[in-house]
Coordinates of C-alpha atoms and ligand atoms in Angstrom, one line a residue:
M29 CA -13.2 52.2 295.1
S30 CA -10.0 50.2 295.3
S31 CA -8.8 48.2 292.3
P32 CA -7.8 44.5 292.9
N33 CA -4.1 45.2 293.2
Q34 CA -4.5 48.4 295.2
P35 CA -5.1 47.9 298.9
A36 CA -8.0 49.8 300.3
N37 CA -7.2 53.3 301.5
T38 CA -4.2 53.5 299.2
P39 CA -4.5 57.0 297.7
A40 CA -4.8 57.1 293.9
P41 CA -2.4 59.1 291.8
A42 CA -3.1 62.8 292.5
A43 CA -3.7 65.6 290.0
N44 CA -0.9 67.1 288.0
F45 CA -2.0 70.4 286.4
I46 CA 1.1 70.7 284.3
K47 CA 0.1 67.6 282.4
N48 CA -3.0 69.4 281.3
I49 CA -1.0 72.3 280.1
V50 CA 1.3 70.1 278.1
E51 CA -1.6 68.2 276.6
A52 CA -3.4 71.4 275.6
D53 CA -0.2 72.7 274.0
L54 CA 0.3 69.4 272.1
A55 CA -3.2 69.4 270.9
A56 CA -2.9 73.0 269.7
G57 CA 0.4 72.2 268.0
K58 CA 2.0 75.1 269.8
H59 CA 5.6 73.8 269.5
A60 CA 5.2 71.7 266.4
Q61 CA 7.2 74.1 264.2
R62 CA 10.2 74.5 266.5
R63 CA 13.5 73.6 265.0
W64 CA 16.4 72.0 266.9
A65 CA 20.1 72.3 265.9
G66 CA 21.0 69.3 267.9
R67 CA 22.5 71.5 270.6
P68 CA 21.7 74.8 272.2
G69 CA 21.8 77.9 270.0
T70 CA 20.3 81.2 268.9
A71 CA 17.4 81.7 266.5
T72 CA 19.8 81.6 263.5
D73 CA 21.4 78.3 264.6
H74 CA 18.0 76.6 265.1
A75 CA 16.4 78.1 261.9
A76 CA 18.9 76.2 259.7
A77 CA 18.1 72.9 261.4
P78 CA 15.3 70.3 260.9
L79 CA 12.1 70.3 263.0
D80 CA 12.7 69.2 266.6
P81 CA 11.9 65.5 266.9
A82 CA 11.1 66.1 270.6
R83 CA 7.5 67.0 271.1
I84 CA 8.4 68.9 274.3
R85 CA 11.6 69.8 276.1
T86 CA 11.8 70.2 279.9
R87 CA 14.9 70.6 282.1
F88 CA 16.2 70.1 285.6
P89 CA 18.5 73.0 286.3
P90 CA 20.3 72.5 289.7
E91 CA 22.9 74.9 291.0
P92 CA 25.9 72.8 291.8
N93 CA 26.3 74.3 295.2
G94 CA 24.9 71.5 297.4
Y95 CA 23.6 68.0 297.4
L96 CA 20.1 67.2 296.1
H97 CA 17.3 66.7 298.6
F98 CA 13.8 65.1 298.6
G99 CA 12.4 68.4 297.1
H100 CA 14.7 68.1 294.1
A101 CA 13.5 64.6 293.6
K102 CA 10.0 66.0 293.0
S103 CA 11.3 68.4 290.3
I104 CA 13.5 65.7 288.7
L105 CA 10.7 63.1 288.5
L106 CA 8.3 65.7 287.2
N107 CA 10.5 67.0 284.5
F108 CA 12.0 63.7 283.3
G109 CA 8.6 62.1 283.7
L110 CA 6.8 64.6 281.5
A111 CA 9.4 64.2 278.8
E112 CA 9.1 60.4 278.9
Q113 CA 5.4 60.5 278.9
Y114 CA 4.9 62.9 276.0
G115 CA 7.7 61.9 273.6
G116 CA 10.0 64.7 274.7
R117 CA 13.5 65.2 276.2
C118 CA 14.6 66.4 279.5
H119 CA 17.9 68.3 279.9
L120 CA 20.1 68.1 282.9
R121 CA 21.6 71.6 283.1
F122 CA 24.0 72.8 285.7
D123 CA 23.1 76.3 286.5
D124 CA 26.6 77.3 287.2
T125 CA 26.6 81.0 286.4
N126 CA 27.6 82.1 289.9
P127 CA 31.4 81.8 290.0
E128 CA 32.0 81.4 293.7
K129 CA 29.9 78.6 295.1
E130 CA 30.2 75.7 292.8
E131 CA 32.3 72.6 293.2
Q132 CA 33.0 69.5 291.1
E133 CA 32.0 67.3 294.2
Y134 CA 28.5 68.6 293.9
V135 CA 28.3 68.1 290.1
D136 CA 29.3 64.5 290.5
A137 CA 26.9 63.8 293.3
I138 CA 24.0 65.4 291.3
I139 CA 24.7 63.3 288.3
D140 CA 24.8 60.1 290.5
S141 CA 21.5 61.1 292.2
V142 CA 19.6 61.8 289.0
K143 CA 20.8 58.5 287.6
W144 CA 19.9 56.7 290.8
L145 CA 16.3 58.0 290.5
G146 CA 16.2 56.2 287.1
C147 CA 16.3 59.4 285.0
S148 CA 18.4 59.9 281.9
W149 CA 19.3 62.9 279.8
E150 CA 20.4 60.5 277.1
Q151 CA 17.2 59.9 275.2
A152 CA 16.6 58.9 271.5
G153 CA 20.2 59.4 270.5
E154 CA 20.6 62.8 272.2
T155 CA 22.7 63.7 275.1
N156 CA 21.3 66.7 276.8
L157 CA 23.7 67.5 279.6
Y158 CA 24.6 71.1 279.7
Q159 CA 26.4 73.8 281.6
A160 CA 25.0 77.2 281.7
S161 CA 28.4 78.8 281.9
N162 CA 29.1 77.6 278.4
Y163 CA 26.5 80.2 277.3
F164 CA 28.3 83.2 278.7
D165 CA 29.3 84.5 275.2
W166 CA 25.7 84.5 274.1
M167 CA 24.6 86.1 277.3
A168 CA 27.1 89.0 276.9
R169 CA 26.0 89.4 273.3
F170 CA 22.4 89.5 274.3
A171 CA 23.1 92.1 276.9
E172 CA 24.8 94.2 274.3
Y173 CA 21.8 93.9 272.1
L174 CA 19.6 95.1 275.0
I175 CA 21.9 98.2 275.3
S176 CA 21.9 98.9 271.6
S177 CA 18.1 98.7 271.5
G178 CA 17.7 101.0 274.5
H179 CA 16.5 98.3 276.8
A180 CA 19.5 98.3 279.2
Y181 CA 21.8 100.8 280.8
V182 CA 24.9 100.9 283.1
D183 CA 24.0 102.2 286.5
S184 CA 26.8 103.6 288.7
Q185 CA 24.9 104.4 291.8
S186 CA 26.2 103.0 295.1
A187 CA 24.5 99.8 296.3
E188 CA 22.8 101.8 299.1
A189 CA 21.5 104.4 296.7
M190 CA 20.2 101.7 294.4
R191 CA 18.4 100.0 297.3
A192 CA 16.9 103.3 298.5
N193 CA 15.7 104.2 295.0
R194 CA 14.1 100.9 294.5
G195 CA 10.9 101.9 296.4
T196 CA 8.8 99.5 298.4
L197 CA 5.7 97.4 297.9
T198 CA 3.6 100.5 298.4
E199 CA 5.8 103.2 297.0
P200 CA 7.2 103.5 293.4
G201 CA 11.0 103.5 292.9
K202 CA 13.0 106.5 291.6
D203 CA 14.9 106.7 288.4
S204 CA 18.6 106.4 288.7
P205 CA 20.5 109.6 287.6
F206 CA 22.3 107.3 285.2
R207 CA 19.2 105.9 283.6
S208 CA 19.3 108.3 280.6
R209 CA 22.9 107.5 279.6
S210 CA 23.2 107.3 275.8
V211 CA 23.5 104.0 274.0
D212 CA 27.1 104.7 273.1
E213 CA 28.1 105.6 276.7
N214 CA 26.4 102.4 278.0
M215 CA 28.1 100.3 275.4
D216 CA 31.5 101.8 276.2
L217 CA 31.0 101.3 279.9
F218 CA 29.8 97.7 279.5
K219 CA 32.8 96.8 277.3
R220 CA 35.1 98.3 279.9
M221 CA 33.3 96.3 282.6
Q222 CA 34.1 93.2 280.6
A223 CA 37.7 94.3 280.0
G224 CA 38.2 94.4 283.8
E225 CA 38.7 98.2 284.1
F226 CA 36.5 98.5 287.2
P227 CA 36.5 97.0 290.7
D228 CA 33.6 94.9 291.9
G229 CA 30.4 96.8 292.7
T230 CA 31.2 100.0 290.9
H231 CA 28.9 99.6 287.9
I232 CA 26.0 97.3 287.1
L233 CA 24.0 96.6 284.0
R234 CA 20.3 97.0 284.4
A235 CA 17.3 96.4 282.2
R236 CA 15.4 99.6 281.5
I237 CA 11.7 98.7 282.2
D238 CA 9.7 100.7 284.7
M239 CA 10.8 102.1 288.1
A240 CA 7.2 102.6 289.0
S241 CA 6.0 99.1 288.2
P242 CA 3.8 97.5 291.0
N243 CA 6.0 94.4 290.5
I244 CA 9.3 95.3 292.1
N245 CA 11.0 92.7 289.9
L246 CA 10.3 94.9 286.9
R247 CA 11.9 98.0 288.4
D248 CA 15.0 97.9 286.2
P249 CA 16.4 94.6 287.5
A250 CA 20.1 94.1 287.5
I251 CA 21.3 91.8 284.7
Y252 CA 25.1 91.8 284.8
R253 CA 27.5 92.6 287.7
I254 CA 31.2 92.9 288.0
R255 CA 32.8 90.1 289.9
H256 CA 36.6 89.4 289.7
A257 CA 36.4 85.7 290.4
T258 CA 37.7 82.5 288.9
H259 CA 35.0 80.3 287.5
H260 CA 35.3 76.5 287.7
N261 CA 34.6 76.1 284.0
T262 CA 35.5 79.4 282.3
G263 CA 38.5 80.3 284.6
D264 CA 39.5 83.9 284.4
K265 CA 37.9 84.7 281.0
W266 CA 35.1 86.7 282.6
C267 CA 35.0 89.3 285.3
I268 CA 31.3 90.1 284.7
Y269 CA 28.7 87.5 285.5
P270 CA 25.0 87.5 284.6
M271 CA 22.3 87.6 287.3
Y272 CA 20.3 84.4 287.7
T273 CA 17.0 86.1 286.6
F274 CA 18.7 87.2 283.4
A275 CA 20.6 84.0 282.7
H276 CA 17.9 81.4 283.4
P277 CA 15.3 82.5 280.8
I278 CA 18.1 82.7 278.2
E279 CA 19.4 79.2 279.1
D280 CA 15.9 77.9 278.6
A281 CA 15.4 79.6 275.2
L282 CA 18.8 78.6 273.8
E283 CA 18.0 74.9 274.7
C284 CA 14.6 75.2 273.1
I285 CA 12.8 74.4 276.3
T286 CA 9.1 74.4 275.9
H287 CA 7.9 74.1 279.5
S288 CA 10.2 75.7 282.1
I289 CA 8.9 74.4 285.4
C290 CA 10.0 76.0 288.6
T291 CA 8.7 76.5 292.2
L292 CA 6.2 79.1 293.2
E293 CA 8.6 81.6 294.6
F294 CA 9.5 82.5 291.0
E295 CA 6.0 83.5 290.1
D296 CA 6.8 87.2 290.5
Q297 CA 9.7 86.7 288.2
R298 CA 7.6 85.5 285.4
P299 CA 6.8 89.0 284.0
F300 CA 10.6 89.6 283.7
Y301 CA 11.2 86.2 282.2
D302 CA 8.6 86.9 279.5
W303 CA 9.8 90.6 279.0
L304 CA 13.4 89.5 278.5
L305 CA 12.7 86.7 276.1
E306 CA 10.3 88.9 274.1
R307 CA 12.9 91.6 273.6
L308 CA 15.5 89.1 272.5
A309 CA 13.1 87.4 270.1
E310 CA 12.1 90.7 268.7
G311 CA 15.8 91.3 268.0
G312 CA 15.9 88.0 266.1
L313 CA 18.2 86.4 268.7
L314 CA 15.8 83.7 270.0
Q315 CA 13.6 81.2 268.3
R316 CA 9.8 81.4 268.8
P317 CA 7.6 80.1 270.4
L318 CA 9.5 81.0 273.5
P319 CA 9.6 78.8 276.6
Q320 CA 6.7 79.1 279.1
Q321 CA 7.5 79.3 282.8
I322 CA 5.1 77.3 284.9
E323 CA 5.2 77.3 288.7
F324 CA 4.2 74.6 291.1
S325 CA 4.4 74.4 294.9
R326 CA 7.5 73.1 296.6
L327 CA 7.5 69.8 298.3
N328 CA 7.5 70.1 302.1
L329 CA 7.5 67.2 304.4
T330 CA 7.0 66.8 308.2
Y331 CA 9.9 65.7 310.4
I332 CA 12.6 66.9 307.9
V333 CA 14.1 70.2 306.7
L334 CA 14.7 70.8 303.0
S335 CA 16.5 74.1 303.0
K336 CA 20.1 73.9 301.7
R337 CA 21.3 76.3 304.4
K338 CA 19.9 74.1 307.2
L339 CA 21.3 70.9 305.6
I340 CA 24.7 72.5 305.4
Q341 CA 24.5 73.5 309.0
L342 CA 23.6 69.9 310.0
V343 CA 26.7 68.6 308.2
Q344 CA 29.1 71.3 309.2
E345 CA 28.2 71.3 312.9
K346 CA 28.4 67.5 312.8
H347 CA 24.8 66.8 313.9
V348 CA 24.9 64.1 311.3
D349 CA 27.8 62.0 309.8
G350 CA 28.0 63.8 306.5
W351 CA 25.8 64.5 303.5
D352 CA 25.1 60.9 302.9
D353 CA 24.2 60.1 306.5
P354 CA 21.2 57.8 306.2
R355 CA 19.1 60.2 308.3
M356 CA 19.7 63.2 306.0
P357 CA 16.9 64.1 303.6
T358 CA 19.4 64.2 300.8
L359 CA 19.2 61.7 297.9
V360 CA 22.7 60.4 298.7
G361 CA 21.4 59.9 302.3
A362 CA 18.2 58.2 301.0
R363 CA 20.2 55.9 298.9
R364 CA 22.5 54.9 301.7
R365 CA 19.6 54.3 304.0
G366 CA 18.1 52.0 301.5
Y367 CA 15.1 53.9 300.3
S368 CA 14.1 52.9 296.8
P369 CA 13.8 55.1 293.7
Q370 CA 10.5 53.4 292.9
G371 CA 9.2 54.4 296.4
F372 CA 10.1 58.0 295.5
R373 CA 8.2 57.7 292.3
L374 CA 5.1 56.2 293.9
F375 CA 5.2 58.9 296.6
M376 CA 5.5 61.8 294.1
E377 CA 2.6 60.4 292.1
R378 CA 0.5 60.4 295.1
V379 CA 1.4 63.9 296.2
G380 CA 0.7 65.3 292.8
V381 CA 1.6 68.6 291.3
T382 CA -0.4 71.7 292.4
K383 CA 0.0 75.4 293.2
N384 CA -1.2 74.9 296.8
D385 CA 1.5 75.1 299.4
S386 CA 1.2 72.0 301.6
L387 CA 3.0 70.1 304.2
I388 CA 3.0 66.4 303.5
D389 CA 3.0 63.9 306.3
Y390 CA 6.2 61.9 306.4
V391 CA 4.2 58.8 306.9
L392 CA 3.0 59.1 303.3
F393 CA 6.5 58.9 302.1
E394 CA 7.3 55.9 304.4
D395 CA 4.2 54.1 303.3
A396 CA 5.0 54.4 299.6
Q397 CA 8.5 53.1 300.4
R398 CA 7.1 50.2 302.4
E399 CA 4.6 49.3 299.7
V400 CA 7.4 49.0 297.1
M401 CA 9.7 47.1 299.4
N402 CA 7.0 44.7 300.5
E403 CA 6.7 43.7 296.9
S404 CA 10.4 43.7 295.9
D405 CA 12.4 42.6 299.0
E406 CA 13.2 39.0 299.9
R407 CA 12.6 38.0 303.5
R408 CA 15.4 37.1 305.9
V409 CA 15.7 36.3 309.6
A410 CA 17.4 38.6 312.0
V411 CA 17.5 38.6 315.8
L412 CA 18.1 42.2 317.0
D413 CA 18.1 41.6 320.7
P414 CA 19.6 38.2 321.1
L415 CA 18.7 35.9 323.9
K416 CA 19.9 32.3 324.0
L417 CA 17.4 29.5 323.7
V418 CA 18.6 26.0 324.7
I419 CA 16.6 22.9 323.5
D420 CA 17.5 20.5 326.2
N421 CA 16.3 17.4 324.4
Y422 CA 17.9 18.2 321.0
P423 CA 21.2 16.3 320.6
E424 CA 24.4 18.4 321.0
G425 CA 26.4 18.8 317.8
Q426 CA 23.4 17.8 315.6
F427 CA 22.1 20.2 313.0
E428 CA 19.4 20.0 310.4
D429 CA 18.1 22.2 307.6
C430 CA 14.8 24.1 307.7
T431 CA 13.3 25.3 304.5
V432 CA 12.3 29.0 304.4
T433 CA 10.5 30.8 301.5
N434 CA 12.2 33.9 300.2
H435 CA 9.1 35.9 299.5
P436 CA 5.6 34.9 300.6
L437 CA 4.0 36.9 297.7
H438 CA 6.4 35.5 295.1
P439 CA 6.9 31.8 295.2
E440 CA 9.0 32.1 292.0
L441 CA 11.7 33.6 294.2
G442 CA 12.2 30.2 295.7
S443 CA 13.4 29.1 299.1
R444 CA 16.6 28.7 301.0
T445 CA 17.6 26.6 304.1
M446 CA 18.5 27.7 307.6
P447 CA 20.4 25.4 310.0
F448 CA 18.6 24.4 313.2
G449 CA 20.3 23.1 316.3
R450 CA 20.3 22.8 320.0
E451 CA 21.2 26.4 320.7
L452 CA 19.4 29.2 319.0
W453 CA 19.1 33.0 319.3
I454 CA 15.7 34.4 319.9
E455 CA 14.5 37.9 320.6
G456 CA 14.6 39.0 324.2
E457 CA 11.0 40.2 324.0
D458 CA 9.8 36.7 323.0
F459 CA 10.3 35.3 326.5
Q460 CA 8.5 36.5 329.6
E461 CA 9.1 34.6 332.9
V462 CA 5.8 35.9 334.2
P463 CA 3.6 36.5 331.1
E464 CA 1.5 39.6 330.8
K465 CA -2.1 39.1 329.6
G466 CA -2.3 38.0 326.0
F467 CA 1.4 37.1 325.7
R468 CA 1.6 34.0 323.5
R469 CA 5.2 33.3 322.9
L470 CA 7.6 31.6 325.4
F471 CA 6.9 31.4 329.1
P472 CA 7.3 28.4 331.4
G473 CA 4.8 25.8 330.6
N474 CA 3.7 27.3 327.2
K475 CA 4.2 25.9 323.7
A476 CA 5.0 28.0 320.7
R477 CA 6.3 27.4 317.2
L478 CA 9.8 28.2 316.1
K479 CA 8.9 29.4 312.7
Y480 CA 10.0 27.1 309.9
G481 CA 11.2 24.6 312.6
Y482 CA 9.6 22.8 315.5
I483 CA 7.1 23.4 318.3
V484 CA 8.8 23.8 321.6
E485 CA 7.6 23.8 325.2
C486 CA 9.3 26.3 327.5
T487 CA 10.7 24.8 330.7
G488 CA 12.4 27.7 332.5
C489 CA 15.3 30.0 332.3
D490 CA 18.8 30.8 333.7
K491 CA 19.6 34.1 335.4
D492 CA 22.7 35.9 336.3
E493 CA 23.5 37.2 339.8
N494 CA 21.4 40.4 339.1
G495 CA 18.4 38.4 338.2
K496 CA 18.7 39.1 334.5
V497 CA 17.6 36.3 332.2
I498 CA 20.6 35.0 330.3
A499 CA 19.1 31.8 328.7
V500 CA 15.8 30.2 328.2
H501 CA 15.3 26.4 328.2
C502 CA 12.8 24.3 326.3
T503 CA 12.1 20.9 324.9
Y504 CA 11.0 20.3 321.3
L505 CA 8.3 18.1 319.9
P506 CA 10.1 16.0 317.2
D507 CA 7.0 15.3 315.1
T508 CA 6.0 18.9 314.6
K509 CA 8.5 20.2 312.0
S510 CA 7.0 22.8 309.6
G511 CA 6.2 21.2 306.2
T512 CA 5.8 17.7 307.6
P513 CA 2.5 15.9 308.1
G514 CA 2.8 16.3 311.9
A515 CA 3.2 20.1 311.7
D516 CA -0.5 20.7 312.6
S517 CA -0.9 18.0 315.2
V518 CA -0.3 20.4 318.0
K519 CA -2.1 23.8 318.0
V520 CA -0.1 26.8 319.3
K521 CA -0.8 30.5 319.2
G522 CA 2.7 31.9 319.4
N523 CA 5.2 32.0 316.6
L524 CA 8.8 33.2 316.9
H525 CA 11.8 33.6 314.7
W526 CA 15.3 32.4 315.6
V527 CA 18.8 31.9 314.3
S528 CA 21.2 29.0 315.0
A529 CA 23.7 30.2 317.5
A530 CA 26.5 28.1 315.9
H531 CA 25.9 29.6 312.5
A532 CA 24.6 33.2 313.2
Y533 CA 26.4 36.1 311.6
P534 CA 26.9 38.8 314.3
A535 CA 26.6 42.1 312.4
E536 CA 26.5 45.7 313.2
V537 CA 23.0 47.0 312.5
R538 CA 22.1 50.7 312.7
L539 CA 18.6 51.4 313.7
Y540 CA 17.8 54.7 312.1
D541 CA 14.8 56.8 313.1
R542 CA 13.6 60.2 312.2
L543 CA 16.2 62.9 312.5
F544 CA 13.7 65.4 314.1
A545 CA 11.4 64.7 316.9
V546 CA 8.6 67.1 315.9
P547 CA 6.6 67.6 312.7
A548 CA 7.9 71.1 312.0
P549 CA 11.5 71.5 313.2
G550 CA 12.2 75.0 314.5
A551 CA 8.6 76.2 314.1
R552 CA 6.8 77.9 316.9
R553 CA 4.4 75.7 318.9
E554 CA 1.1 76.3 320.5
G555 CA 1.6 78.0 323.9
D556 CA 5.0 79.5 323.0
A557 CA 5.7 82.9 324.5
P558 CA 5.2 85.6 321.9
D559 CA 8.9 86.4 321.8
L560 CA 10.2 82.9 321.8
E561 CA 12.3 81.9 318.8
R562 CA 12.9 78.3 318.2
D563 CA 16.0 76.8 316.7
F564 CA 15.5 73.8 314.4
L565 CA 18.5 72.1 316.0
D566 CA 16.7 72.0 319.4
D567 CA 14.2 69.7 317.7
L568 CA 16.7 67.0 316.7
N569 CA 15.6 63.5 317.8
P570 CA 18.3 62.3 320.3
A571 CA 17.4 58.7 319.5
S572 CA 17.7 58.9 315.7
K573 CA 20.5 56.4 315.5
T574 CA 21.1 53.3 317.6
L575 CA 23.9 50.9 317.0
I576 CA 23.4 47.3 317.9
T577 CA 25.0 43.9 317.2
A578 CA 22.4 41.6 315.8
M579 CA 22.5 37.9 315.1
L580 CA 21.6 37.4 311.5
E581 CA 20.9 34.2 309.5
P582 CA 24.1 33.0 307.9
S583 CA 23.1 33.7 304.3
L584 CA 23.1 37.5 305.1
K585 CA 26.9 37.3 305.2
D586 CA 26.8 37.3 301.5
A587 CA 24.6 40.4 301.1
L588 CA 26.0 42.9 298.6
P589 CA 26.3 46.6 299.3
E590 CA 22.9 48.2 298.8
Q591 CA 21.0 44.9 298.8
R592 CA 17.9 45.2 300.9
F593 CA 15.7 42.7 302.7
Q594 CA 12.8 42.6 304.9
F595 CA 13.9 41.3 308.2
E596 CA 10.9 39.4 309.4
R597 CA 8.8 41.2 312.0
H598 CA 11.4 44.1 312.1
G599 CA 11.3 46.1 308.9
Y600 CA 13.4 46.8 305.8
F601 CA 17.2 46.8 306.1
A602 CA 19.8 47.6 303.5
A603 CA 23.5 46.6 303.5
D604 CA 25.4 49.9 303.9
R605 CA 27.0 50.8 300.6
I606 CA 30.1 52.5 302.2
D607 CA 30.9 50.5 305.3
S608 CA 30.1 47.0 304.2
K609 CA 33.1 44.7 303.5
P610 CA 33.0 41.7 301.3
G611 CA 31.6 38.9 303.4
A612 CA 31.0 41.3 306.3
P613 CA 28.1 43.6 305.5
V614 CA 26.7 46.0 308.0
F615 CA 23.0 46.9 307.8
N616 CA 20.9 50.1 308.0
R617 CA 17.3 50.0 309.0
T618 CA 15.5 51.8 306.2
V619 CA 12.0 51.7 307.7
T620 CA 10.1 49.7 310.2
L621 CA 7.3 47.4 309.1
K622 CA 4.5 49.6 310.5
D623 CA 4.4 53.2 311.5
S624 CA 5.2 53.0 315.2
W625 CA 6.3 56.7 315.5
G626 CA 5.0 58.3 318.7
K627 CA 3.5 55.0 319.9
G628 CA 6.3 54.1 322.3
N629 CA 8.0 52.3 319.5
Ligands
ATP28 P1 17.0 75.1 298.1 O1 16.0 76.3 298.1 O2 16.5 74.0 298.9 O3 18.4 75.5 298.4 P2 17.2 75.5 295.3 O4 16.0 75.9 294.7 O5 18.2 76.6 295.6 O6 17.0 74.6 296.6 P3 18.3 74.5 292.9 O7 19.6 73.8 292.7 O8 18.2 75.9 292.4 O9 18.1 74.5 294.5 O10 17.1 73.7 292.5 C1 17.0 73.0 291.2 C2 15.5 72.8 290.9 O11 14.9 72.0 292.0 C3 14.8 74.1 290.8 O12 14.0 74.0 289.6 C4 13.9 74.1 292.0 O13 12.7 74.8 291.8 C5 13.7 72.7 292.4 N1 13.4 72.5 293.8 C6 14.2 72.9 294.8 N2 13.6 72.6 296.0 C7 12.4 72.0 295.7 C8 11.3 71.5 296.5 N3 11.3 71.6 297.8 N4 10.2 71.0 295.8 C9 10.2 71.0 294.5 N5 11.2 71.4 293.7 C10 12.3 71.9 294.3
MG29 MG1 17.9 78.0 293.6

């Protein structure tokens, strides 16, 4: 059943199994006794502090090695949303433990995108913005604890030997000949690794768990490696760096995260996540209860790609005009295109949070965006394919105002005026010299309404030497102005929009369409030869960007960067936030009014 303010066939919010987990934990008081030192810390730091005022703590932990995409938006809205809903906090943590790939440019862009989505790590007087690289001291100390308690050892096998001894899904691994090194020897070697005595790759610190475990991730995973590299935050202080699978659980625990939410590919890592935190809590280094890792399925959408590697390729090979190209499925691209954060929220609510892998139809995303924009965006008039209309019985040099409502659903948004005169711009498609069946707009002998203005009767057209129509002629019926008593005296079926030629603002408009022409770019298709490998780049839509000069109603000259409107009959358009100049905005088409994809547009 649809509720009064929900159009029929609008999907209701979908299930979110993580909410059930959080609610059960809250009901059981699982985290009620946690303490919080006001900043990340060890068991000792937190033990001395008051009870945590946050009922739960979640985090969004991007690696600053690329721009955020639509998939990240799902994780952001989920984590910040849970914190907001249940009286918790959500931390923004840069997972910057890998020294080589991170750049400040990415850090800044991530911060902007999270804010743009309406999420804040400043909640209830706390600022929970962290950098995992600030925890390197703790991590090294914890590694030393694992060595001293017999839970870690330095392995000096070659990379090839280590790989060969790891075993396979069906065969157990083999113990390294270095696995039985003494605690003292391991500690000595690890200290010397830290001191920079060894070149990259000569030694590695591994957890001592079980080389025969059916879960390969528990076959003595690497936890620290030697890497002589300068880190953007810690400089040259370290020449050993923790592995992600070691660092991440520790980051969560130091920050008192209660629910550590990640995507399904980390499911096999959960046993190590739990093993590691248990060992460290046993040693009195981490506060209990420990964070719980919960996995959900990644967001996948048709007609786009969400892999960082592919996005980088699109930018580097210049298939798009940069990370913030309005066709890119990045959040900087989405913002520039004009998509709204509220539309992202509505979409994510509808998609829900599950463990089932699924490919979501891009139309669902566009529909959520349209729904939000239909409510929020004022209407304006734009002629995208201008054709001159001359009203032969309207005095030359005379102009009058027509009143136009700003938003048909919101009268409180008022109205504006548009000048009307003898020469107007209309859409090329609104005139047919020889009308096809059912055509109701302008053709010789037919009457139609110029919306907000007068009824006109078409009298003919002018053509150039090639027979192309260059102007349409008509006469107007003076008593039929919209909003006057005579408006209904003549019945017409066609209605068209227009802009005064003397006042129009000729603007660059970019008509964006989907970047890819097929639902699953690069995927094999039915009937493909067995050995055919497809390249996602071959599926780029060649018509994803069309530049036009449109004739806009004069008030659009004052549009501010990022301001978005519904151009009547055409769709939603946003003033470009980069290329617009004061008094000279250029517009990006965000989305058409209806889904016309694959229907000849
Ligand atoms: P990619 O695999 O696209 O390169 P990533 O996982 O390497 O992304 P991170 O910076 O590590 O990128 O991601 C930060 C968070 O965003 C992680 O918690 C990750 O699980 C989540 N995330 C990434 N992609 C998606 C997606 N498609 N759907 C939902 N969450 C995602
Ligand atoms: Mg990652």
